Tab-separated table of C-alpha atoms in Angstrom:
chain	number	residue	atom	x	y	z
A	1	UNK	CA	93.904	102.525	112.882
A	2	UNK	CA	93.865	100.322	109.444
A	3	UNK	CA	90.958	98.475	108.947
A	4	UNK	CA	92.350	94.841	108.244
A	5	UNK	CA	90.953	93.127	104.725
A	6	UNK	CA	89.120	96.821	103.534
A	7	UNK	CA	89.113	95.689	100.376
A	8	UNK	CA	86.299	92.921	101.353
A	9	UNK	CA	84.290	95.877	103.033
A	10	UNK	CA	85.337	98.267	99.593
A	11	UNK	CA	83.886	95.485	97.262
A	12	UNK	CA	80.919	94.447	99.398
A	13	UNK	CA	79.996	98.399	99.283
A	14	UNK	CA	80.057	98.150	95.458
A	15	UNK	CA	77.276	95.530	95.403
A	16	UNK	CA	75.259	97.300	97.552
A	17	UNK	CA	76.056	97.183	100.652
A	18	UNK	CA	75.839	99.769	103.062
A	19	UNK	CA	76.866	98.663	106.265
A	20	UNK	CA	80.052	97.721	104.870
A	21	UNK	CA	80.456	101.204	103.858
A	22	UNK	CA	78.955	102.162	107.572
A	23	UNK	CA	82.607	100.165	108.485
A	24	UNK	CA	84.542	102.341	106.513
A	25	UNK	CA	83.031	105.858	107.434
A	26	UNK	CA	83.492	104.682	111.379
A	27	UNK	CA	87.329	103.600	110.756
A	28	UNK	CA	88.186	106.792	109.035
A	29	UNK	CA	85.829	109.638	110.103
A	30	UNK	CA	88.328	110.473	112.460
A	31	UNK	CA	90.912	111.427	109.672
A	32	UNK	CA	88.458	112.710	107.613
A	33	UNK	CA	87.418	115.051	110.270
A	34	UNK	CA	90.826	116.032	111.493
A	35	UNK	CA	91.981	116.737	107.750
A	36	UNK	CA	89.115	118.983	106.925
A	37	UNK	CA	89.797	120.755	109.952
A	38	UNK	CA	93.457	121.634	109.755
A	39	UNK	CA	92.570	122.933	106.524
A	40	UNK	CA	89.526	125.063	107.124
A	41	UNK	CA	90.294	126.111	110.546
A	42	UNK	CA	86.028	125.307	111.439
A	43	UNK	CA	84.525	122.998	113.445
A	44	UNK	CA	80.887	123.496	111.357
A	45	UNK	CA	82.825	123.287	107.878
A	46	UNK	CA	85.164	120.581	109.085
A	47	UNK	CA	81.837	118.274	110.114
A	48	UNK	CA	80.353	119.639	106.944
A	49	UNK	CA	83.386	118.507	104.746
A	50	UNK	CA	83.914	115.350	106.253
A	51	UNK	CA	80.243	114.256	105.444
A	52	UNK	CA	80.463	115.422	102.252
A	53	UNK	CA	83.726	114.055	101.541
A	54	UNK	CA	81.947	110.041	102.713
A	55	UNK	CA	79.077	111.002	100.499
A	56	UNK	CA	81.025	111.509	97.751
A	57	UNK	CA	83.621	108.642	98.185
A	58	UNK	CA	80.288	106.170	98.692
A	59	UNK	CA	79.206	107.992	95.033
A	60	UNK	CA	82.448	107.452	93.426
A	61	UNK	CA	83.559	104.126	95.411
A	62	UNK	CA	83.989	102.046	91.604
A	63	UNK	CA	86.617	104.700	90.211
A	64	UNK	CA	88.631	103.550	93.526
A	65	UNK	CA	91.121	101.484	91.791
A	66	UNK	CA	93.041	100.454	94.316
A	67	UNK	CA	96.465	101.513	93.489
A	68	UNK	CA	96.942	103.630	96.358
A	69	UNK	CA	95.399	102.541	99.952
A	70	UNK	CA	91.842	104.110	100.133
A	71	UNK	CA	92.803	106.446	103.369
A	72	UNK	CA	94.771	108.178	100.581
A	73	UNK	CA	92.043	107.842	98.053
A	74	UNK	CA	89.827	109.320	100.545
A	75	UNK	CA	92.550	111.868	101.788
A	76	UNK	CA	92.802	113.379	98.650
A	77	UNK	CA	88.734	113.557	98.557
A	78	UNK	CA	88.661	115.918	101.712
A	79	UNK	CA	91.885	117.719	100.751
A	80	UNK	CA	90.239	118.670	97.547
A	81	UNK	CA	86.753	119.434	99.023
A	82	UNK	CA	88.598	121.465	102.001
A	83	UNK	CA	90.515	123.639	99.176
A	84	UNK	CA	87.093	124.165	96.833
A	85	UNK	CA	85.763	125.293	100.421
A	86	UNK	CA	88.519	127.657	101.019
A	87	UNK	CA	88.328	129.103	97.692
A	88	UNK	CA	85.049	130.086	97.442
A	89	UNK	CA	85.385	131.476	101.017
A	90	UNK	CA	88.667	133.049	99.524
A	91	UNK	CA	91.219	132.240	102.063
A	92	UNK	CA	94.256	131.951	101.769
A	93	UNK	CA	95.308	129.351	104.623
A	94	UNK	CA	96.375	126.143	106.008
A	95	UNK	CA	95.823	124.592	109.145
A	96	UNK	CA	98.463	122.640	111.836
A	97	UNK	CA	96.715	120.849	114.430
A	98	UNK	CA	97.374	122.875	117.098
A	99	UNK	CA	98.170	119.841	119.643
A	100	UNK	CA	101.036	119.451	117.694
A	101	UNK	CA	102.247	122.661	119.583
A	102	UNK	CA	101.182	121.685	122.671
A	103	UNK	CA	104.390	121.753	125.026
A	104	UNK	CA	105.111	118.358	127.097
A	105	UNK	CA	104.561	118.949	130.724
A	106	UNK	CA	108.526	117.288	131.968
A	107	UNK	CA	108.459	118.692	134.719
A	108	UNK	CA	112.344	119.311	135.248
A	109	UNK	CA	112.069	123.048	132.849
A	110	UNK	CA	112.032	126.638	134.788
A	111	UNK	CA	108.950	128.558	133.787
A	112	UNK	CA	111.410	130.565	131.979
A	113	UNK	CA	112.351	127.726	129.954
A	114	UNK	CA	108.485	126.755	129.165
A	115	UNK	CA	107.962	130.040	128.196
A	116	UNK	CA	110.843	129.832	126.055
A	117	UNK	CA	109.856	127.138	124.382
A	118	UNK	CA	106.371	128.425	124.037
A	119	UNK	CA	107.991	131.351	122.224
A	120	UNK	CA	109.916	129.349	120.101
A	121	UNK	CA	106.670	127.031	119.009
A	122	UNK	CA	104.602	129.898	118.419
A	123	UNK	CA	107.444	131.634	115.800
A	124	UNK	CA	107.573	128.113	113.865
A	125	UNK	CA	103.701	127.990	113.520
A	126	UNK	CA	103.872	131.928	112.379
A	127	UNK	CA	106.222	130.997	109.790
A	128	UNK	CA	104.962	128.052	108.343
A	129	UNK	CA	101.675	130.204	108.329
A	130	UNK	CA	103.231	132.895	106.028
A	131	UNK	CA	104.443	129.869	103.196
A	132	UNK	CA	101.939	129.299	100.318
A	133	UNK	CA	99.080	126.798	100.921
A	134	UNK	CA	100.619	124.226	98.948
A	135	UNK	CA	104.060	124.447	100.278
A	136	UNK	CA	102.876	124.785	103.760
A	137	UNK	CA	100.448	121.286	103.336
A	138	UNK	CA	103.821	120.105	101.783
A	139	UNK	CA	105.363	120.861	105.459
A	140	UNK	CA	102.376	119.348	107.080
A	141	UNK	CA	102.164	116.427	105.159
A	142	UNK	CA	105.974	115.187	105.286
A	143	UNK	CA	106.822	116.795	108.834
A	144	UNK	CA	103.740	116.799	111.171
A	145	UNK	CA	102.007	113.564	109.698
A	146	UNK	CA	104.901	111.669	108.246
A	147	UNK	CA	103.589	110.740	104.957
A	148	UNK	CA	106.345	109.655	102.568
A	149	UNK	CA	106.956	111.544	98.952
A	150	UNK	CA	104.936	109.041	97.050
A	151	UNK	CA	101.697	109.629	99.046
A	152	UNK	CA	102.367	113.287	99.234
A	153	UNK	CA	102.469	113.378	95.395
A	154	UNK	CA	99.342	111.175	95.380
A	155	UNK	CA	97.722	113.398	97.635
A	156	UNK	CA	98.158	116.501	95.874
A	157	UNK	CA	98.463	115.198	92.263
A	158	UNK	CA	101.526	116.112	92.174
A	159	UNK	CA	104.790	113.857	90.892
A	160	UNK	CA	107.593	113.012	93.726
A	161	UNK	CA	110.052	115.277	92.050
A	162	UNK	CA	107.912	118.033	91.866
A	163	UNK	CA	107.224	117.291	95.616
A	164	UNK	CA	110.417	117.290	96.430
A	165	UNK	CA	111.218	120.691	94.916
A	166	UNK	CA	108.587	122.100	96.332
A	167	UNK	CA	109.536	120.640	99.811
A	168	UNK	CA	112.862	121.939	99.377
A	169	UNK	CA	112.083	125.343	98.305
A	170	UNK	CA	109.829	125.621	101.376
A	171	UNK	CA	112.470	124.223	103.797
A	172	UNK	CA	114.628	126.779	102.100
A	173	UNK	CA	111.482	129.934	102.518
A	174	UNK	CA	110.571	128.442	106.041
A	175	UNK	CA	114.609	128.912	107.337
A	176	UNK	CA	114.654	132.043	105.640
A	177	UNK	CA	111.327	133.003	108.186
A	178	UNK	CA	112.906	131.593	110.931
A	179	UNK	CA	116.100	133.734	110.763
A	180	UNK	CA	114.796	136.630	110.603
A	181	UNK	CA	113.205	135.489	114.733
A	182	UNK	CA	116.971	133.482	115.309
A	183	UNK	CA	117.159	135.403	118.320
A	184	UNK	CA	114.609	133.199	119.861
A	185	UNK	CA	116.462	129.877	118.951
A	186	UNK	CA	119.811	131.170	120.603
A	187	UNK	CA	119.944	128.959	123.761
A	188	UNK	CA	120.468	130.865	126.879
């Protein structure tokens, strides 16, 4: 949900006051949490992160300057507290929300078919497990929570071009992954 006017609540918060900022945390703790989560694959981190992530956006609130909408401001603060957190815990990993694999009850497929499909859902997670961090939060980022180029670059201080490449050569990595388990995508 965007917070209408969060500007008013961003500059009352740099004067001072809190429960502006108390406005803020409750619009986007949700995000916050669900970021830090898909990245370090832990509820305790995750709640850890995302507190961390409002204390330091509340610390650093006058060097947001506004030129990108402060979800991404504050996207980029958990995204870069989530990978500190997964390097010193040296893991090399990304995280899907796993509901986005969650099959649609439609009630008109065989339980053949739904196990099919549950097949084919759990190669494409595999796969886009086995690409590098950053080209798999590349996937994540454009595919799963449709975030355009320019806030993907943002995001992971990247430029667009660079973003694109690196989307491209992980389309490119993530087909060559999926081949290899075609046999699964061959309808029957």
């Amino acid at each position: 949900m965007e917070l209408k006017n969060e500007n008013i609540f961003i500059e009352k918060v740099r004067k001072g006051d809190s429960e502006s900022y108390r406005v803020l945390v409750d619009n986007y703790k949700d995000m916050v949490y669900s970021i830090a989560l898909k990245l370090v694959k832990n509820h305790e981190d995750a709640e850890e992160l995302s507190m961390d992530a409002f204390v330091k956006a509340y610390e650093k609130i006058d060097s947001f300057r506004g030129d990108s909408a402060f979800s991404t401001w504050l996207y980029r603060i958990v995204y870069n507290l989530s990978l500190s957190r997964l390097r010193k815990k040296n893991l090399n990993t990304f995280g899907i929300d796993e509901k986005l694999f969650q099959v649609r009850d439609d009630n008109q497929k065989t339980p053949f078919e739904q196990l099919l499909k549950n097949e084919k859902e759990m190669v494409v997670h595999d796969a886009i497990s086995k690409l590098d961090v950053e080209g798999g939060k590349i996937i994540n980022l454009f595919y799963f929570e449709d975030r355009k180029m320019k806030e993907i670059a943002e995001i992971m201080k990247l430029s667009e071009s660079n973003v694109k490449v690196k989307l491209f050569r992980s389309r490119k990595k993530l087909y060559e992954l999926l081949s290899v388990s075609g046999e699964l995508f061959h309808e029957i």
